[in-house]
Amino acid sequence: MLEQEQITQDKSKHGLAAGDAFQPERADWTIDQGWDRYTAEEHGVWKTLFERQTKLLPQRACKEFVEGMKKLPISADKIPHFEQLSEVLMKHTGWQVVAVPGLVPDDVFFEHLANRRFPAGQFIRKAHELDYLEEPDVFHDVFGHVPMLMNPAIADYIQAYGQGGLRAKELGVLHRLARVYWYTVEFGLVLEDGAPRIYGAGIASSRTESVFSLEDDSPNRIAFDLDRVMCTNYRIDDFQESYFVIKDLDALLELAAIDFQPVYDRIATRPDLDPGTILADDTVYHRGSGRYHANKKSVAK
Ligand code: HBI
Ligand code: FE
């Protein structure tokens, strides 16, 4: 079984394709969190995951993540209340957390983000699938994403992604924008005192990837470059072959302010890159051995 926390973006897998029989009760796909209905076992899964990650993240997660976590009503004992999270978030950055059943259609997702509402999976993974699930659950969304939403730069950046998402869809370039989201919000690293730290939620919520992304010899660690990342495919079913490193979180504020239209235009004819590729003009912090994915490929044969 693959060791990763999240496979997203493939709507066909999740029954969310247009015309599908599933009809949400509300047009914005939100549901009640129904906090009182979580079972002791579900709170127990949260506790296991929380304690595991809390041990791993000091010295690995960026300081903004750790600080955000400290200020939020998030603890080991119980799955957090979305309303209590929203109260604190609202005061700091004007964000809220709303409950959804799982992946929601792109336009619904973007509409929430554009309005500073973070759609968080209401459910929690089962005890037998701690390291593997197909849709973002409450642990990935709350533990991974919400602490960073306390940071003003990420807060503006994710809103801008929601606004840009609708536009990118119209222009037929959503895959390019989605790569930027993937390699920043989900799997981004940021320099702190000269060394990469985790700010991406997909890493921060993953026991194995929080070590792999920073310490393993296998993956590349490359300075983030917008045009380059927009052309780079990513893996949804395994660790990344390359991680992109921003110099500080304010780099995201700059990204949030950029008009992407000229960027889409100038890369329109650039070829897509495989996830493990290194280019001559990349700034490389670590040239990966590629060992991890090479082993997998030889096993698969
Ligand atoms: N829905 N709940 C949820 N969470 C996501 O991260 C998400 C989604 N729907 C669509 C989506 N992500 C992506 O396909 C877009 O970011 C492109
Ligand atoms: Fe996520």
mmCIF file of N, CA and C in Angstrom, residues 209-259:
data_model
loop_
_atom_site.group_PDB
_atom_site.id
_atom_site.type_symbol
_atom_site.label_atom_id
_atom_site.label_comp_id
_atom_site.label_asym_id
_atom_site.label_seq_id
_atom_site.Cartn_x
_atom_site.Cartn_y
_atom_site.Cartn_z
ATOM 1 N N GLU A 209 5.867 11.410 4.883
ATOM 2 C CA GLU A 209 6.366 12.432 3.955
ATOM 3 C C GLU A 209 7.028 13.597 4.695
ATOM 4 N N SER A 210 6.659 13.817 5.961
ATOM 5 C CA SER A 210 7.306 14.915 6.677
ATOM 6 C C SER A 210 8.789 14.611 6.903
ATOM 7 N N VAL A 211 9.151 13.345 6.938
ATOM 8 C CA VAL A 211 10.566 12.979 7.021
ATOM 9 C C VAL A 211 11.175 12.889 5.619
ATOM 10 N N PHE A 212 10.469 12.211 4.723
ATOM 11 C CA PHE A 212 10.982 12.014 3.355
ATOM 12 C C PHE A 212 11.298 13.336 2.655
ATOM 13 N N SER A 213 10.374 14.295 2.757
ATOM 14 C CA SER A 213 10.512 15.538 1.988
ATOM 15 C C SER A 213 11.756 16.323 2.391
ATOM 16 N N LEU A 214 12.109 16.246 3.679
ATOM 17 C CA LEU A 214 13.240 17.035 4.182
ATOM 18 C C LEU A 214 14.540 16.259 4.259
ATOM 19 N N GLU A 215 14.466 14.996 4.664
ATOM 20 C CA GLU A 215 15.689 14.277 5.033
ATOM 21 C C GLU A 215 16.118 13.192 4.065
ATOM 22 N N ASP A 216 15.202 12.713 3.231
ATOM 23 C CA ASP A 216 15.590 11.621 2.350
ATOM 24 C C ASP A 216 16.475 12.144 1.224
ATOM 25 N N ASP A 217 17.410 11.301 0.813
ATOM 26 C CA ASP A 217 18.332 11.649 -0.258
ATOM 27 C C ASP A 217 17.638 11.624 -1.632
ATOM 28 N N SER A 218 16.492 10.960 -1.706
ATOM 29 C CA SER A 218 15.875 10.675 -3.011
ATOM 30 C C SER A 218 15.289 11.879 -3.764
ATOM 31 N N PRO A 219 14.465 12.714 -3.131
ATOM 32 C CA PRO A 219 13.796 13.767 -3.924
ATOM 33 C C PRO A 219 14.680 14.978 -4.189
ATOM 34 N N ASN A 220 14.364 15.682 -5.297
ATOM 35 C CA ASN A 220 15.010 16.967 -5.567
ATOM 36 C C ASN A 220 14.385 18.037 -4.683
ATOM 37 N N ARG A 221 15.194 18.997 -4.289
ATOM 38 C CA ARG A 221 14.680 20.197 -3.613
ATOM 39 C C ARG A 221 15.178 21.393 -4.419
ATOM 40 N N ILE A 222 14.233 22.076 -5.050
ATOM 41 C CA ILE A 222 14.553 23.071 -6.076
ATOM 42 C C ILE A 222 13.894 24.396 -5.714
ATOM 43 N N ALA A 223 14.582 25.510 -5.993
ATOM 44 C CA ALA A 223 13.985 26.815 -5.725
ATOM 45 C C ALA A 223 12.715 26.987 -6.568
ATOM 46 N N PHE A 224 11.659 27.470 -5.941
ATOM 47 C CA PHE A 224 10.381 27.682 -6.618
ATOM 48 C C PHE A 224 10.527 28.727 -7.716
ATOM 49 N N ASP A 225 10.017 28.392 -8.895
ATOM 50 C CA ASP A 225 9.944 29.351 -9.992
ATOM 51 C C ASP A 225 8.576 29.154 -10.652
ATOM 52 N N LEU A 226 7.806 30.233 -10.736
ATOM 53 C CA LEU A 226 6.399 30.118 -11.153
ATOM 54 C C LEU A 226 6.236 29.434 -12.514
ATOM 55 N N ASP A 227 6.945 29.918 -13.529
ATOM 56 C CA ASP A 227 6.768 29.361 -14.875
ATOM 57 C C ASP A 227 7.135 27.878 -14.893
ATOM 58 N N ARG A 228 8.200 27.567 -14.219
ATOM 59 C CA ARG A 228 8.731 26.217 -14.158
ATOM 60 C C ARG A 228 7.715 25.276 -13.493
ATOM 61 N N VAL A 229 7.179 25.715 -12.369
ATOM 62 C CA VAL A 229 6.241 24.876 -11.629
ATOM 63 C C VAL A 229 4.947 24.675 -12.427
ATOM 64 N N MET A 230 4.526 25.702 -13.143
ATOM 65 C CA MET A 230 3.305 25.577 -13.960
ATOM 66 C C MET A 230 3.438 24.524 -15.046
ATOM 67 N N CYS A 231 4.677 24.176 -15.380
ATOM 68 C CA CYS A 231 4.923 23.169 -16.425
ATOM 69 C C CYS A 231 5.263 21.799 -15.837
ATOM 70 N N THR A 232 5.232 21.669 -14.524
ATOM 71 C CA THR A 232 5.724 20.437 -13.901
ATOM 72 C C THR A 232 4.587 19.542 -13.407
ATOM 73 N N ASN A 233 4.525 18.344 -13.970
ATOM 74 C CA ASN A 233 3.538 17.371 -13.502
ATOM 75 C C ASN A 233 3.841 16.947 -12.073
ATOM 76 N N TYR A 234 2.823 16.444 -11.389
ATOM 77 C CA TYR A 234 3.038 15.995 -10.010
ATOM 78 C C TYR A 234 2.446 14.610 -9.816
ATOM 79 N N ARG A 235 2.851 14.003 -8.736
ATOM 80 C CA ARG A 235 2.345 12.677 -8.379
ATOM 81 C C ARG A 235 1.213 12.831 -7.380
ATOM 82 N N ILE A 236 0.093 12.147 -7.661
ATOM 83 C CA ILE A 236 -1.001 12.222 -6.688
ATOM 84 C C ILE A 236 -1.062 10.970 -5.828
ATOM 85 N N ASP A 237 -0.260 9.965 -6.156
ATOM 86 C CA ASP A 237 -0.434 8.687 -5.466
ATOM 87 C C ASP A 237 0.814 8.242 -4.710
ATOM 88 N N ASP A 238 1.761 9.145 -4.542
ATOM 89 C CA ASP A 238 2.994 8.754 -3.861
ATOM 90 C C ASP A 238 3.742 10.011 -3.432
ATOM 91 N N PHE A 239 4.872 9.818 -2.736
ATOM 92 C CA PHE A 239 5.725 10.970 -2.416
ATOM 93 C C PHE A 239 6.064 11.743 -3.689
ATOM 94 N N GLN A 240 6.363 13.025 -3.542
ATOM 95 C CA GLN A 240 6.800 13.823 -4.692
ATOM 96 C C GLN A 240 8.249 13.464 -5.051
ATOM 97 N N GLU A 241 8.549 13.590 -6.348
ATOM 98 C CA GLU A 241 9.943 13.403 -6.783
ATOM 99 C C GLU A 241 10.725 14.696 -6.629
ATOM 100 N N SER A 242 10.017 15.828 -6.689
ATOM 101 C CA SER A 242 10.642 17.129 -6.485
ATOM 102 C C SER A 242 9.774 17.966 -5.548
ATOM 103 N N TYR A 243 10.453 18.679 -4.677
ATOM 104 C CA TYR A 243 9.781 19.664 -3.819
ATOM 105 C C TYR A 243 10.323 21.027 -4.211
ATOM 106 N N PHE A 244 9.450 22.030 -4.186
ATOM 107 C CA PHE A 244 9.868 23.382 -4.558
ATOM 108 C C PHE A 244 9.904 24.268 -3.317
ATOM 109 N N VAL A 245 10.982 25.018 -3.202
ATOM 110 C CA VAL A 245 11.296 25.734 -1.971
ATOM 111 C C VAL A 245 11.159 27.238 -2.212
ATOM 112 N N ILE A 246 10.319 27.897 -1.417
ATOM 113 C CA ILE A 246 10.216 29.364 -1.507
ATOM 114 C C ILE A 246 11.159 29.988 -0.479
ATOM 115 N N LYS A 247 11.543 31.265 -0.707
ATOM 116 C CA LYS A 247 12.566 31.847 0.185
ATOM 117 C C LYS A 247 11.960 32.309 1.504
ATOM 118 N N ASP A 248 10.729 32.737 1.473
ATOM 119 C CA ASP A 248 9.990 33.019 2.709
ATOM 120 C C ASP A 248 8.501 33.060 2.360
ATOM 121 N N LEU A 249 7.644 33.124 3.380
ATOM 122 C CA LEU A 249 6.217 33.050 3.088
ATOM 123 C C LEU A 249 5.708 34.289 2.357
ATOM 124 N N ASP A 250 6.425 35.399 2.480
ATOM 125 C CA ASP A 250 6.025 36.600 1.748
ATOM 126 C C ASP A 250 6.107 36.405 0.233
ATOM 127 N N ALA A 251 6.903 35.427 -0.190
ATOM 128 C CA ALA A 251 6.942 35.104 -1.624
ATOM 129 C C ALA A 251 5.540 34.738 -2.120
ATOM 130 N N LEU A 252 4.726 34.193 -1.223
ATOM 131 C CA LEU A 252 3.361 33.824 -1.612
ATOM 132 C C LEU A 252 2.485 35.056 -1.803
ATOM 133 N N LEU A 253 2.766 36.089 -1.028
ATOM 134 C CA LEU A 253 2.027 37.353 -1.192
ATOM 135 C C LEU A 253 2.288 37.940 -2.567
ATOM 136 N N GLU A 254 3.560 37.876 -2.979
ATOM 137 C CA GLU A 254 3.907 38.350 -4.326
ATOM 138 C C GLU A 254 3.172 37.523 -5.374
ATOM 139 N N LEU A 255 3.150 36.215 -5.177
ATOM 140 C CA LEU A 255 2.452 35.337 -6.121
ATOM 141 C C LEU A 255 0.964 35.663 -6.188
ATOM 142 N N ALA A 256 0.398 35.985 -5.014
ATOM 143 C CA ALA A 256 -1.034 36.265 -4.949
ATOM 144 C C ALA A 256 -1.384 37.517 -5.743
ATOM 145 N N ALA A 257 -0.410 38.420 -5.893
ATOM 146 C CA ALA A 257 -0.671 39.698 -6.546
ATOM 147 C C ALA A 257 -0.417 39.649 -8.053
ATOM 148 N N ILE A 258 0.227 38.584 -8.533
ATOM 149 C CA ILE A 258 0.584 38.501 -9.954
ATOM 150 C C ILE A 258 -0.643 38.238 -10.827
ATOM 151 N N ASP A 259 -0.706 38.909 -11.954
ATOM 152 C CA ASP A 259 -1.703 38.592 -12.976
ATOM 153 C C ASP A 259 -1.177 37.384 -13.759
#
